[in-house]
Amino acid sequence: MHRKLLIDAYKKAEKEEGLKKKTHVTLFLSDYIVEDSGEPYGEKILRIHYNNAIANTNEKVELKNFAAKSLCNYLGYTAFSDYDTSESVTLVNSKVNFFIKHKIKFLLVIALILGTLLITSFTIENQKWMVWKTNHYEEVSFNIEKHSLNDLKIYNEDRINYFKKVKPSCSTTYFTRNGNEKLWYGKNNQKVLEFFSALGLHPETGKTLKPITEYMIKKYICEDFNKN
């Protein structure tokens, strides 16, 4: 109850009376209480209450009424109720001042968040999307009721036009005249080997596809294949 009152009184005595040691402050305040109230208040009990106050424990700090009134007088208040009210007003003012001081920052943060949400919403609405359908990509609208977020990909014209899943055979052309690959492969989620017409990521696993090799052709597609 009187924790803050006692701490404030000690701080004032240290600052204004030039007292450095806690025992000297305790003696000064004890004498002040006696002179102000006419009632004795020992140094020992005052020191115990002060130690409890600064220890931040659950120990109750409650002075005698006359002692509390005297310390209030020392701090410039006529009664504890005046001191208590002053502390409440100060706390409220501190919160108000903190808000005012940081008002611009708060507003900027809010504006940034709202701006980001608006830009994101606008981008999603105007962005073109595509999904994988069996063996190719198709352009679709952003609709999470029809398509899951994992399936929706940002539209890529090259993916739409050139990236297909194919079933190669012995008659397939695997390399250009310069020897560059024309087929890529990778395993799906069921660990089944699949082949694609362009370099990219596997539509199911997201792993980078590998370029076809003569070894892979002979082992999995056409054992009679001859690159030359």
Short mmCIF file of N, CA and C in Angstrom, two decimals, residues 120-215:
data_model
loop_
_atom_site.label_atom_id
_atom_site.label_comp_id
_atom_site.label_asym_id
_atom_site.label_seq_id
_atom_site.Cartn_x
_atom_site.Cartn_y
_atom_site.Cartn_z
N THR A 120 -1.31 -6.29 -52.00
CA THR A 120 -1.39 -7.75 -52.12
C THR A 120 -2.71 -8.17 -52.74
N SER A 121 -3.79 -7.55 -52.24
CA SER A 121 -5.12 -7.87 -52.76
C SER A 121 -5.22 -7.52 -54.24
N PHE A 122 -4.70 -6.33 -54.60
CA PHE A 122 -4.75 -5.88 -56.00
C PHE A 122 -3.92 -6.81 -56.89
N THR A 123 -2.75 -7.21 -56.38
CA THR A 123 -1.87 -8.08 -57.16
C THR A 123 -2.52 -9.44 -57.40
N ILE A 124 -3.12 -9.99 -56.35
CA ILE A 124 -3.76 -11.30 -56.47
C ILE A 124 -4.89 -11.25 -57.49
N GLU A 125 -5.69 -10.17 -57.41
CA GLU A 125 -6.84 -10.04 -58.31
C GLU A 125 -6.40 -9.89 -59.76
N ASN A 126 -5.29 -9.19 -60.02
CA ASN A 126 -4.87 -8.88 -61.38
C ASN A 126 -3.79 -9.83 -61.91
N GLN A 127 -3.20 -10.60 -61.03
CA GLN A 127 -2.17 -11.54 -61.45
C GLN A 127 -2.79 -12.72 -62.20
N LYS A 128 -2.12 -13.18 -63.24
CA LYS A 128 -2.58 -14.36 -63.97
C LYS A 128 -1.99 -15.60 -63.30
N TRP A 129 -2.76 -16.69 -63.26
CA TRP A 129 -2.36 -17.89 -62.56
C TRP A 129 -2.48 -19.10 -63.47
N MET A 130 -1.85 -20.19 -63.05
CA MET A 130 -1.96 -21.44 -63.79
C MET A 130 -1.88 -22.61 -62.82
N VAL A 131 -2.41 -23.77 -63.26
CA VAL A 131 -2.33 -25.00 -62.47
C VAL A 131 -1.94 -26.15 -63.39
N TRP A 132 -1.39 -27.19 -62.80
CA TRP A 132 -0.99 -28.36 -63.56
C TRP A 132 -2.19 -29.28 -63.75
N LYS A 133 -2.46 -29.65 -65.00
CA LYS A 133 -3.58 -30.54 -65.33
C LYS A 133 -3.06 -31.76 -66.08
N THR A 134 -2.90 -32.86 -65.38
CA THR A 134 -2.51 -34.16 -65.95
C THR A 134 -1.13 -34.13 -66.61
N ASN A 135 -1.00 -33.42 -67.74
CA ASN A 135 0.28 -33.42 -68.47
C ASN A 135 0.69 -32.04 -68.99
N HIS A 136 0.01 -30.99 -68.51
CA HIS A 136 0.35 -29.64 -68.98
C HIS A 136 -0.20 -28.60 -68.00
N TYR A 137 0.26 -27.36 -68.15
CA TYR A 137 -0.25 -26.25 -67.34
C TYR A 137 -1.39 -25.56 -68.07
N GLU A 138 -2.40 -25.12 -67.30
CA GLU A 138 -3.53 -24.38 -67.84
C GLU A 138 -3.70 -23.07 -67.08
N GLU A 139 -4.06 -22.02 -67.80
CA GLU A 139 -4.32 -20.74 -67.15
C GLU A 139 -5.66 -20.81 -66.42
N VAL A 140 -5.69 -20.27 -65.17
CA VAL A 140 -6.92 -20.26 -64.37
C VAL A 140 -7.01 -18.95 -63.62
N SER A 141 -8.18 -18.68 -63.07
CA SER A 141 -8.35 -17.50 -62.21
C SER A 141 -8.00 -17.89 -60.78
N PHE A 142 -7.72 -16.89 -59.94
CA PHE A 142 -7.37 -17.17 -58.55
C PHE A 142 -8.64 -17.53 -57.78
N ASN A 143 -8.83 -18.82 -57.54
CA ASN A 143 -10.04 -19.30 -56.88
C ASN A 143 -9.66 -20.44 -55.95
N ILE A 144 -9.57 -20.14 -54.66
CA ILE A 144 -9.13 -21.16 -53.70
C ILE A 144 -10.23 -22.18 -53.40
N GLU A 145 -11.45 -21.94 -53.91
CA GLU A 145 -12.50 -22.94 -53.77
C GLU A 145 -12.32 -24.05 -54.80
N LYS A 146 -11.75 -23.70 -55.95
CA LYS A 146 -11.50 -24.68 -57.01
C LYS A 146 -10.11 -25.27 -56.92
N HIS A 147 -9.13 -24.44 -56.54
CA HIS A 147 -7.73 -24.87 -56.54
C HIS A 147 -7.10 -24.57 -55.18
N SER A 148 -6.26 -25.48 -54.71
CA SER A 148 -5.55 -25.23 -53.46
C SER A 148 -4.41 -24.24 -53.71
N LEU A 149 -3.97 -23.57 -52.66
CA LEU A 149 -2.88 -22.61 -52.80
C LEU A 149 -1.60 -23.28 -53.28
N ASN A 150 -1.41 -24.54 -52.91
CA ASN A 150 -0.20 -25.25 -53.34
C ASN A 150 -0.21 -25.52 -54.85
N ASP A 151 -1.41 -25.65 -55.41
CA ASP A 151 -1.51 -25.95 -56.85
C ASP A 151 -1.39 -24.69 -57.70
N LEU A 152 -1.79 -23.56 -57.18
CA LEU A 152 -1.76 -22.31 -57.95
C LEU A 152 -0.33 -21.82 -58.15
N LYS A 153 0.05 -21.57 -59.39
CA LYS A 153 1.37 -21.04 -59.72
C LYS A 153 1.19 -19.74 -60.50
N ILE A 154 2.13 -18.83 -60.35
CA ILE A 154 2.09 -17.59 -61.13
C ILE A 154 2.25 -17.91 -62.61
N TYR A 155 1.44 -17.31 -63.40
CA TYR A 155 1.39 -17.59 -64.84
C TYR A 155 2.75 -17.40 -65.51
N ASN A 156 3.12 -18.40 -66.31
CA ASN A 156 4.36 -18.34 -67.07
C ASN A 156 4.05 -18.84 -68.48
N GLU A 157 4.15 -17.95 -69.45
CA GLU A 157 3.76 -18.28 -70.82
C GLU A 157 4.59 -19.43 -71.39
N ASP A 158 5.87 -19.46 -71.08
CA ASP A 158 6.73 -20.55 -71.56
C ASP A 158 6.28 -21.89 -71.00
N ARG A 159 5.90 -21.88 -69.71
CA ARG A 159 5.41 -23.13 -69.10
C ARG A 159 4.14 -23.60 -69.79
N ILE A 160 3.26 -22.65 -70.10
CA ILE A 160 2.00 -22.97 -70.76
C ILE A 160 2.25 -23.57 -72.16
N ASN A 161 3.14 -22.95 -72.90
CA ASN A 161 3.34 -23.32 -74.32
C ASN A 161 4.28 -24.51 -74.53
N TYR A 162 5.30 -24.63 -73.70
CA TYR A 162 6.35 -25.59 -74.02
C TYR A 162 6.58 -26.70 -73.00
N PHE A 163 6.03 -26.56 -71.80
CA PHE A 163 6.32 -27.55 -70.76
C PHE A 163 5.18 -28.58 -70.71
N LYS A 164 5.50 -29.79 -71.16
CA LYS A 164 4.50 -30.87 -71.20
C LYS A 164 5.11 -32.15 -70.63
N LYS A 165 4.26 -32.99 -70.09
CA LYS A 165 4.71 -34.34 -69.72
C LYS A 165 4.48 -35.23 -70.93
N VAL A 166 5.50 -35.98 -71.32
CA VAL A 166 5.43 -36.77 -72.56
C VAL A 166 5.78 -38.23 -72.27
N LYS A 167 5.44 -39.10 -73.25
CA LYS A 167 5.79 -40.52 -73.16
C LYS A 167 6.72 -40.83 -74.32
N PRO A 168 8.00 -40.76 -74.08
CA PRO A 168 8.98 -40.97 -75.16
C PRO A 168 9.04 -42.43 -75.61
N SER A 169 9.54 -42.62 -76.81
CA SER A 169 9.72 -43.96 -77.37
C SER A 169 11.01 -43.99 -78.18
N CYS A 170 11.24 -45.08 -78.89
CA CYS A 170 12.46 -45.20 -79.70
C CYS A 170 12.50 -44.20 -80.84
N SER A 171 11.32 -43.72 -81.25
CA SER A 171 11.26 -42.78 -82.37
C SER A 171 11.37 -41.32 -81.93
N THR A 172 11.44 -41.08 -80.64
CA THR A 172 11.53 -39.70 -80.12
C THR A 172 12.90 -39.10 -80.41
N THR A 173 12.92 -37.80 -80.76
CA THR A 173 14.18 -37.10 -80.95
C THR A 173 14.63 -36.55 -79.60
N TYR A 174 15.72 -37.05 -79.08
CA TYR A 174 16.17 -36.72 -77.72
C TYR A 174 17.18 -35.58 -77.67
N PHE A 175 17.86 -35.34 -78.81
CA PHE A 175 18.91 -34.33 -78.80
C PHE A 175 18.81 -33.49 -80.08
N THR A 176 19.26 -32.23 -79.98
CA THR A 176 19.32 -31.38 -81.16
C THR A 176 20.57 -31.75 -81.97
N ARG A 177 20.74 -31.14 -83.13
CA ARG A 177 21.92 -31.40 -83.95
C ARG A 177 23.20 -31.02 -83.23
N ASN A 178 23.09 -30.05 -82.34
CA ASN A 178 24.27 -29.61 -81.57
C ASN A 178 24.52 -30.48 -80.34
N GLY A 179 23.66 -31.46 -80.12
CA GLY A 179 23.83 -32.36 -78.99
C GLY A 179 23.14 -31.92 -77.71
N ASN A 180 22.35 -30.85 -77.80
CA ASN A 180 21.63 -30.38 -76.60
C ASN A 180 20.40 -31.24 -76.33
N GLU A 181 20.08 -31.43 -75.06
CA GLU A 181 18.97 -32.28 -74.67
C GLU A 181 17.62 -31.66 -75.05
N LYS A 182 16.68 -32.53 -75.41
CA LYS A 182 15.32 -32.08 -75.71
C LYS A 182 14.30 -32.76 -74.79
N LEU A 183 14.82 -33.46 -73.77
CA LEU A 183 13.94 -34.17 -72.84
C LEU A 183 14.56 -34.12 -71.44
N TRP A 184 13.70 -34.00 -70.44
CA TRP A 184 14.14 -33.97 -69.04
C TRP A 184 13.30 -34.93 -68.23
N TYR A 185 13.84 -35.39 -67.14
CA TYR A 185 13.12 -36.41 -66.38
C TYR A 185 13.20 -36.15 -64.86
N GLY A 186 12.27 -36.79 -64.13
CA GLY A 186 12.24 -36.71 -62.67
C GLY A 186 11.18 -37.64 -62.14
N LYS A 187 11.24 -37.98 -60.86
CA LYS A 187 10.27 -38.88 -60.25
C LYS A 187 9.15 -38.09 -59.57
N ASN A 188 7.93 -38.63 -59.66
CA ASN A 188 6.79 -37.98 -58.99
C ASN A 188 6.72 -38.41 -57.54
N ASN A 189 5.64 -38.07 -56.86
CA ASN A 189 5.51 -38.39 -55.43
C ASN A 189 5.43 -39.89 -55.17
N GLN A 190 5.06 -40.65 -56.20
CA GLN A 190 4.99 -42.12 -56.06
C GLN A 190 6.30 -42.79 -56.51
N LYS A 191 7.32 -41.98 -56.73
CA LYS A 191 8.65 -42.45 -57.15
C LYS A 191 8.64 -43.07 -58.56
N VAL A 192 7.66 -42.67 -59.35
CA VAL A 192 7.58 -43.14 -60.73
C VAL A 192 8.30 -42.16 -61.64
N LEU A 193 9.13 -42.66 -62.53
CA LEU A 193 9.91 -41.82 -63.43
C LEU A 193 8.99 -41.21 -64.49
N GLU A 194 9.11 -39.87 -64.70
CA GLU A 194 8.31 -39.17 -65.69
C GLU A 194 9.21 -38.29 -66.54
N PHE A 195 8.75 -38.01 -67.78
CA PHE A 195 9.57 -37.28 -68.73
C PHE A 195 8.84 -36.01 -69.19
N PHE A 196 9.64 -34.94 -69.44
CA PHE A 196 9.05 -33.64 -69.78
C PHE A 196 9.79 -33.01 -70.95
N SER A 197 9.05 -32.14 -71.64
CA SER A 197 9.56 -31.55 -72.88
C SER A 197 10.45 -30.33 -72.67
N ALA A 198 10.60 -29.87 -71.44
CA ALA A 198 11.43 -28.68 -71.19
C ALA A 198 12.02 -28.75 -69.79
N LEU A 199 13.09 -27.99 -69.63
CA LEU A 199 13.72 -27.91 -68.32
C LEU A 199 12.81 -27.15 -67.36
N GLY A 200 12.76 -27.56 -66.09
CA GLY A 200 11.93 -26.88 -65.10
C GLY A 200 11.86 -27.68 -63.82
N LEU A 201 10.85 -27.40 -63.02
CA LEU A 201 10.62 -28.13 -61.77
C LEU A 201 9.52 -29.15 -61.98
N HIS A 202 9.66 -30.27 -61.33
CA HIS A 202 8.61 -31.28 -61.42
C HIS A 202 7.33 -30.70 -60.83
N PRO A 203 6.20 -30.78 -61.53
CA PRO A 203 4.96 -30.16 -61.06
C PRO A 203 4.46 -30.67 -59.71
N GLU A 204 4.82 -31.90 -59.35
CA GLU A 204 4.36 -32.48 -58.08
C GLU A 204 5.36 -32.26 -56.95
N THR A 205 6.60 -32.57 -57.20
CA THR A 205 7.61 -32.55 -56.14
C THR A 205 8.32 -31.21 -56.00
N GLY A 206 8.33 -30.41 -57.08
CA GLY A 206 9.04 -29.14 -57.04
C GLY A 206 10.54 -29.27 -57.21
N LYS A 207 11.02 -30.48 -57.47
CA LYS A 207 12.46 -30.70 -57.65
C LYS A 207 12.87 -30.41 -59.10
N THR A 208 14.10 -29.94 -59.28
CA THR A 208 14.59 -29.61 -60.62
C THR A 208 14.76 -30.88 -61.45
N LEU A 209 14.24 -30.83 -62.66
CA LEU A 209 14.34 -31.98 -63.56
C LEU A 209 15.77 -32.13 -64.07
N LYS A 210 16.12 -33.36 -64.45
CA LYS A 210 17.47 -33.65 -64.94
C LYS A 210 17.44 -33.85 -66.45
N PRO A 211 18.50 -33.44 -67.15
CA PRO A 211 18.55 -33.64 -68.61
C PRO A 211 18.71 -35.12 -68.95
N ILE A 212 18.08 -35.52 -70.02
CA ILE A 212 18.15 -36.92 -70.43
C ILE A 212 19.58 -37.30 -70.85
N THR A 213 19.92 -38.55 -70.65
CA THR A 213 21.24 -39.06 -71.05
C THR A 213 21.04 -40.35 -71.86
N GLU A 214 22.06 -40.73 -72.61
CA GLU A 214 22.00 -41.96 -73.39
C GLU A 214 21.76 -43.16 -72.49
N TYR A 215 22.38 -43.12 -71.30
CA TYR A 215 22.20 -44.22 -70.34
C TYR A 215 20.74 -44.34 -69.92
#
